[in-house]
């Protein structure tokens, strides 16, 4: 299934003196989005229940869930369907084509009708070789679509089931080309997206077989469903840890323009899928980040943030992109700081649901810390810190310290450390105290998480020890 995940993606610069430099983990931590979030919002691998075309002449799927039939009956039907498909392929008489399509459609229905489709039974019955044969060049579109649909749902299964598609990958990639119909190309992209979602090894196979370029070309037009599917497949394909694919993608002719166009003009569903592509581009590749910034990405993101009401998808992902940019060079930090994004982010930090506030906090925190050299202590960008604190961001970070989310609590503690260390004239401790920051940190006094316990206790001891306030 999906990769084992790290807690964040290219966000470490905010760790400052209480953690390691982000630059050392940038590529490593970009292997995958946090597992619980990616799977909850946009599954890494997707079962195809609803057809690409929605046609009434066979393209409409049977979306009924199996509720009454025993799993054993479904498995027996699936095994039988594979045998029927083998016979249909061997048959050369009148109506041979109709027999093949009918057999493929029945197998596809069976692989779409259960929350846990009987993929293992289909594989044991020998489904893969016959399905790959049905993808041969010159086959009618209806046959190609049904075969690719079957392979899509097989690839949505367990790791070994996904790996069974290896013999069919060259043909699935070949059918992404311009000579294929859009429904066939989109269904093949869906199957490849499931394969790419399985892990780095299969991503590398797909990249070595040339999947990147045809998938990239599929996002160039304005063709809604096709672009959404291709963008989702691309996000699975480039997500790391090697940055090579991300750098190659952004250099493909017209891809940059297409990304900016889709983010600016598309519906939120499409914009969200494209946003995920950009999340990985900015996390993995400095080249891609620089090109996107020159392409006016920050301004486009602010436009989308201002216009979007989708607090569950687009806004968190747009903030994630900004945090990746803010985790880059000092010039990138200054660009975000001087943009119209800051007032909006400050507003979201104090008014939005928790997930949005957490993403926004990463952006604001990252622009306050200069890139660290080696493993030493990160230096502050004092101008940014002072401005954000003056504009009221500290309570939002202290609220994160009080949350049950340990990643968010750590980030809140890191920002408090920046305030305590970096605010001029020694006013940091007074500001933290005035917002009940001491009380928030003291919740970790006996906390089971040793790292957070040591961090919080160390800050309280250092800045609010026995001598605190005596100078007054």
XYZ file of C-alpha atoms in Angstrom:
472
model
C 0.000 0.000 0.000
C 1.195 3.530 0.610
C 4.720 4.281 1.715
C 5.592 4.444 5.370
C 5.389 8.121 6.129
C 7.269 10.836 7.896
C 5.454 13.417 9.980
C 6.118 16.354 7.717
C 7.495 17.386 4.418
C 10.392 19.819 4.047
C 9.495 21.758 7.170
C 12.393 21.397 9.518
C 13.860 24.934 9.370
C 11.500 26.079 12.093
C 13.280 23.744 14.535
C 15.875 26.390 15.250
C 18.235 25.613 18.112
C 16.046 22.909 19.603
C 16.366 20.612 16.627
C 18.415 19.699 13.588
C 18.634 21.689 10.401
C 15.913 21.074 7.884
C 18.215 20.952 4.897
C 19.552 17.580 5.995
C 16.096 15.995 5.964
C 14.427 17.864 3.117
C 14.606 15.040 0.620
C 14.258 12.326 3.219
C 11.103 13.742 4.748
C 9.507 14.269 1.340
C 9.132 10.532 0.780
C 5.414 10.711 1.533
C 2.741 12.903 3.006
C 1.728 12.039 6.549
C -0.023 8.694 6.164
C -3.169 9.432 8.111
C -3.795 12.656 6.224
C -3.052 11.519 2.696
C -5.156 8.393 3.069
C -8.003 10.223 4.789
C -8.279 13.007 2.234
C -6.872 11.748 -1.052
C -6.106 8.032 -1.053
C -2.691 7.130 -2.450
C -4.299 4.232 -4.301
C -7.847 4.390 -5.572
C -10.354 1.734 -6.485
C -12.238 2.592 -9.655
C -15.968 2.074 -9.223
C -17.350 4.798 -11.489
C -16.498 4.633 -15.172
C -14.384 7.169 -17.005
C -16.964 7.757 -19.745
C -20.278 7.203 -18.002
C -21.716 5.959 -21.296
C -24.875 3.893 -21.229
C -23.605 1.393 -23.804
C -21.550 -0.646 -21.368
C -19.405 2.079 -19.908
C -21.672 2.526 -16.894
C -20.374 0.365 -14.048
C -22.273 -1.706 -11.562
C -21.628 0.283 -8.402
C -23.734 -1.886 -6.127
C -21.861 -2.969 -3.030
C -22.095 -6.627 -2.116
C -24.112 -6.852 1.052
C -25.923 -10.190 0.925
C -23.682 -12.515 -1.033
C -20.982 -14.455 0.713
C -17.403 -13.666 -0.197
C -16.975 -17.262 -1.362
C -19.664 -16.766 -4.004
C -17.940 -13.637 -5.273
C -14.634 -15.467 -5.426
C -16.152 -18.351 -7.374
C -17.727 -15.909 -9.821
C -14.396 -14.146 -10.275
C -12.500 -17.353 -10.974
C -15.151 -18.342 -13.482
C -15.041 -14.908 -15.128
C -11.299 -15.248 -15.742
C -11.835 -18.633 -17.395
C -14.601 -17.164 -19.565
C -12.228 -14.344 -20.574
C -9.514 -16.848 -21.524
C -12.010 -18.727 -23.697
C -13.226 -15.504 -25.299
C -9.685 -14.513 -26.232
C -9.032 -17.932 -27.746
C -12.272 -17.789 -29.747
C -11.824 -16.547 -33.317
C -15.302 -17.025 -34.748
C -18.188 -14.678 -35.396
C -18.759 -12.140 -32.659
C -15.332 -12.714 -31.121
C -14.872 -9.072 -30.266
C -18.229 -8.850 -28.524
C -17.398 -11.945 -26.476
C -14.088 -10.449 -25.312
C -15.640 -7.145 -24.276
C -18.507 -8.896 -22.506
C -16.093 -11.136 -20.589
C -13.890 -8.169 -19.648
C -16.881 -6.204 -18.464
C -18.045 -9.027 -16.216
C -14.595 -9.380 -14.652
C -14.406 -5.645 -14.163
C -17.779 -5.605 -12.409
C -16.638 -8.313 -10.022
C -13.424 -6.408 -9.256
C -15.477 -3.268 -8.511
C -18.315 -4.641 -6.379
C -16.697 -5.210 -3.009
C -14.787 -3.023 -0.610
C -12.162 -5.786 -0.728
C -12.343 -7.081 -4.312
C -11.289 -10.716 -4.917
C -8.054 -9.672 -6.584
C -6.072 -12.620 -5.237
C -8.551 -15.045 -6.797
C -8.318 -13.294 -10.165
C -4.536 -13.433 -10.037
C -4.462 -17.131 -9.113
C -6.798 -17.823 -12.015
C -4.299 -16.186 -14.383
C -5.969 -12.823 -15.042
C -2.845 -10.725 -15.645
C -1.553 -12.383 -18.855
C -4.976 -12.237 -20.521
C -5.609 -8.659 -19.446
C -2.216 -7.612 -20.793
C -3.066 -9.382 -24.032
C -6.261 -7.336 -24.214
C -4.138 -4.163 -24.166
C -2.395 -5.087 -27.410
C -2.120 -2.399 -30.078
C -5.009 -2.243 -32.512
C -7.575 -3.408 -29.971
C -10.885 -1.503 -29.919
C -11.207 1.282 -27.370
C -13.952 -0.527 -25.469
C -11.685 -3.525 -24.937
C -8.736 -1.345 -23.918
C -10.872 0.592 -21.454
C -12.287 -2.493 -19.763
C -8.880 -4.193 -19.531
C -7.248 -1.074 -18.086
C -10.113 -0.745 -15.609
C -9.549 -4.311 -14.377
C -5.848 -3.623 -13.991
C -6.607 -0.379 -12.133
C -8.542 -2.214 -9.442
C -5.979 -4.986 -9.211
C -3.299 -2.319 -8.677
C -5.384 -0.811 -5.862
C -4.853 -3.955 -3.823
C -2.086 -5.337 -1.655
C 1.597 -4.776 -2.530
C 2.095 -8.135 -4.223
C -1.126 -7.636 -6.169
C 0.089 -4.255 -7.380
C 3.440 -5.725 -8.393
C 1.630 -8.278 -10.555
C 1.048 -5.463 -13.081
C 4.742 -5.325 -14.011
C 4.231 -7.191 -17.328
C 1.522 -4.715 -18.339
C 3.304 -1.454 -17.503
C 4.855 -0.865 -20.959
C 1.455 -1.152 -22.657
C -0.307 0.986 -20.039
C 2.316 3.679 -20.588
C 2.081 3.343 -24.362
C -1.667 3.959 -24.257
C -1.120 7.336 -22.569
C -0.050 8.710 -25.937
C -1.877 11.184 -28.140
C -3.136 8.431 -30.469
C -5.223 6.935 -27.669
C -8.734 8.075 -26.890
C -9.070 10.232 -23.795
C -11.052 7.631 -21.807
C -8.459 4.941 -22.508
C -5.553 7.262 -21.689
C -7.209 8.402 -18.469
C -7.945 4.850 -17.316
C -4.352 3.819 -18.020
C -3.142 6.853 -16.054
C -5.345 5.768 -13.152
C -3.822 2.286 -13.192
C -0.297 3.736 -13.304
C -1.131 6.114 -10.452
C -2.051 3.120 -8.302
C 1.216 1.413 -9.219
C 3.219 4.549 -8.412
C 1.394 4.837 -5.093
C 2.782 1.492 -3.976
C 6.305 2.702 -3.301
C 9.700 3.842 -4.483
C 10.692 0.627 -6.261
C 7.686 0.661 -8.564
C 8.003 4.406 -9.092
C 11.544 3.836 -10.290
C 10.325 1.149 -12.691
C 7.721 3.513 -14.113
C 10.256 6.313 -14.483
C 12.751 4.023 -16.207
C 10.036 2.954 -18.645
C 9.202 6.552 -19.572
C 5.926 7.214 -17.741
C 6.787 10.787 -16.709
C 6.603 12.535 -20.089
C 3.244 11.191 -21.334
C 1.628 11.788 -17.932
C 3.013 15.329 -17.929
C 1.567 15.976 -21.379
C -1.840 14.880 -20.129
C -2.014 17.843 -17.723
C -1.318 20.413 -20.449
C -4.872 20.753 -21.884
C -7.963 21.956 -20.044
C -9.775 18.636 -19.957
C -11.113 18.368 -16.406
C -11.346 14.700 -15.511
C -8.326 13.658 -17.570
C -6.131 16.373 -16.049
C -7.281 15.477 -12.521
C -6.406 11.823 -12.967
C -3.069 12.590 -14.620
C -2.149 15.108 -11.910
C -2.963 12.580 -9.201
C -0.842 9.951 -10.955
C 2.018 12.446 -11.336
C 1.922 13.334 -7.642
C 2.346 9.646 -6.816
C 5.102 9.264 -9.406
C 7.376 12.140 -8.337
C 6.972 12.035 -4.567
C 10.478 10.952 -3.794
C 12.802 10.538 -2.144
C 14.944 11.078 -5.257
C 14.399 14.642 -6.540
C 15.318 13.783 -10.124
C 11.751 13.156 -11.314
C 10.481 16.417 -9.792
C 13.253 18.394 -11.471
C 12.649 16.671 -14.809
C 8.902 17.287 -14.615
C 9.130 21.036 -14.121
C 11.532 21.312 -17.078
C 9.137 19.660 -19.540
C 7.871 22.208 -22.055
C 4.638 23.957 -21.037
C 4.276 22.088 -17.714
C 5.022 25.177 -15.621
C 2.481 27.259 -17.522
C -0.117 24.495 -17.217
C 0.376 24.197 -13.453
C -0.037 27.931 -12.910
C -3.059 28.014 -15.223
C -4.808 25.147 -13.459
C -4.142 26.636 -10.029
C -5.515 29.989 -11.133
C -8.543 29.030 -13.204
C -9.614 25.461 -12.424
C -12.335 24.180 -10.132
C -11.209 23.326 -6.620
C -11.118 19.580 -7.209
C -8.693 19.906 -10.108
C -6.733 22.666 -8.389
C -6.313 20.426 -5.339
C -4.845 17.588 -7.415
C -2.462 19.988 -9.145
C -1.589 21.444 -5.756
C -0.374 18.025 -4.633
C 1.967 17.932 -7.618
C 3.365 21.291 -6.555
C 3.675 20.147 -2.929
C 6.130 17.486 -4.066
C 7.856 19.758 -6.563
C 8.569 22.382 -3.912
C 9.495 19.759 -1.319
C 11.988 17.904 -3.475
C 13.499 20.281 -5.996
C 15.052 23.700 -5.504
C 15.038 24.043 -9.286
C 11.294 23.472 -9.358
C 10.721 25.877 -6.464
C 12.657 28.641 -8.188
C 10.866 28.126 -11.501
C 7.463 28.102 -9.834
C 8.235 31.253 -7.882
C 9.352 33.015 -11.060
C 6.093 31.800 -12.583
C 4.176 33.843 -9.994
C 3.167 30.860 -7.874
C 2.924 32.794 -4.596
C 0.502 35.331 -6.030
C -1.632 32.556 -7.546
C -1.714 30.682 -4.249
C -2.864 33.777 -2.409
C -5.641 34.243 -4.950
C -6.794 30.667 -4.390
C -6.561 30.977 -0.615
C -8.666 34.133 -0.649
C -11.285 32.634 -2.946
C -11.475 29.103 -1.519
C -13.985 27.874 1.006
C -12.548 24.359 0.985
C -10.951 24.221 4.413
C -10.508 20.450 4.175
C -8.488 20.237 0.969
C -7.314 23.197 -1.044
C -6.433 25.632 1.750
C -4.268 23.173 3.739
C -2.473 22.065 0.580
C -1.892 25.651 -0.606
C -0.454 26.477 2.818
C 1.719 23.370 2.607
C 3.196 24.649 -0.661
C 3.917 28.030 0.879
C 5.620 26.338 3.832
C 7.861 24.422 1.436
C 8.817 27.670 -0.293
C 9.362 29.375 3.053
C 11.647 26.494 4.069
C 13.963 27.298 1.184
C 16.475 30.055 0.637
C 16.487 33.405 2.392
C 15.262 35.010 -0.816
C 12.310 32.625 -0.870
C 11.489 33.513 2.742
C 11.605 37.208 1.967
C 9.336 36.686 -1.025
C 6.658 35.011 1.090
C 7.093 37.564 3.904
C 6.640 40.513 1.562
C 3.672 38.992 -0.263
C -0.003 39.572 0.281
C -0.137 36.074 1.783
C 0.880 37.200 5.276
C -2.303 39.064 6.342
C -4.388 36.141 5.099
C -2.209 33.579 6.881
C -2.376 35.529 10.146
C -6.159 35.590 9.856
C -6.307 31.841 9.163
C -4.021 31.119 12.136
C -6.520 32.619 14.544
C -9.837 31.644 12.942
C -9.516 28.327 11.085
C -9.982 24.676 12.040
C -6.981 22.956 13.595
C -5.594 21.317 10.441
C -5.531 24.636 8.611
C -3.950 26.477 11.560
C -1.240 23.837 11.732
C -0.340 24.234 8.046
C -0.396 28.029 8.298
C 1.867 27.931 11.349
C 4.514 26.100 9.352
C 4.598 28.923 6.817
C 4.864 31.665 9.423
C 7.463 29.812 11.455
C 9.641 28.942 8.471
C 9.974 32.523 7.257
C 11.463 33.503 10.639
C 14.456 31.147 10.481
C 17.395 31.502 8.127
C 18.766 28.322 6.520
C 21.197 26.659 8.887
C 24.706 25.798 7.799
C 25.762 22.280 8.666
C 24.130 21.025 11.847
C 24.567 24.210 13.801
C 22.048 26.544 15.337
C 19.678 28.231 12.906
C 19.834 32.001 12.881
C 16.788 34.183 13.179
C 15.415 36.606 10.644
C 14.598 39.083 13.380
C 12.692 41.515 11.173
C 10.234 38.789 10.176
C 9.850 37.481 13.717
C 9.246 40.876 15.279
C 6.725 41.846 12.621
C 4.707 38.640 12.939
C 4.683 38.768 16.748
C 3.642 42.433 16.690
C 0.795 41.457 14.383
C -0.513 38.931 16.878
C 0.676 35.483 15.803
C 2.039 34.319 19.195
C -1.309 33.212 20.706
C -1.895 30.957 17.723
C 1.404 29.154 18.271
C 0.815 28.847 22.023
C -2.563 27.295 21.255
C -0.750 24.652 19.201
C 1.354 23.815 22.267
C -1.872 22.976 24.076
C -3.090 20.645 21.316
C -3.024 16.858 21.508
C -1.141 16.714 18.199
C 2.504 16.186 19.126
C 3.808 17.538 15.804
C 1.824 20.733 16.272
C 2.884 21.006 19.922
C 6.520 20.666 18.911
C 6.122 23.406 16.332
C 4.493 25.685 18.913
C 7.391 25.103 21.318
C 9.895 25.835 18.564
C 8.222 29.148 17.800
C 8.105 30.052 21.486
C 11.848 29.409 21.592
C 12.323 31.801 18.678
C 10.337 34.480 20.518
C 12.199 33.957 23.787
C 15.562 34.084 22.075
C 14.965 36.602 19.332
C 12.653 39.385 20.413
C 14.666 42.585 21.079
C 15.201 44.205 24.477
C 14.540 40.956 26.286
C 10.793 41.271 25.834
C 10.306 37.682 24.648
C 9.684 36.150 28.111
C 7.173 38.841 29.028
C 5.267 38.314 25.785
C 5.146 34.561 26.295
C 4.063 34.966 29.915
C 1.339 37.446 28.999
C -0.225 34.885 26.641
C -0.113 32.116 29.285
C 2.743 30.469 27.451
C 4.381 29.273 30.680
C 1.256 27.365 31.636
C 1.098 25.849 28.144
C 4.699 24.649 28.372
C 4.278 23.275 31.887
C 1.829 20.661 30.617
C 4.925 18.845 29.385
C 6.638 18.861 32.779
C 5.996 15.138 33.255
C 4.998 14.275 29.688
C 5.715 10.785 28.316
C 7.324 12.234 25.191
C 10.897 12.738 26.343
C 11.877 15.065 23.511
C 8.981 17.464 24.099
C 9.376 17.197 27.868
C 13.037 18.175 27.678
C 12.327 20.950 25.199
C 9.563 22.548 27.268
C 11.310 22.135 30.616
C 14.530 23.498 29.161
C 12.806 26.639 27.915
C 10.995 27.211 31.229
C 14.194 26.729 33.224
C 16.294 28.912 30.951
C 13.942 31.857 30.531
C 11.655 31.619 33.583
C 13.995 30.225 36.236
C 14.491 31.391 39.805
C 15.876 34.757 38.737
C 13.049 35.640 36.353
C 11.523 38.998 37.224
C 14.067 39.948 39.921
C 15.478 42.743 37.790
C 12.159 44.504 38.170
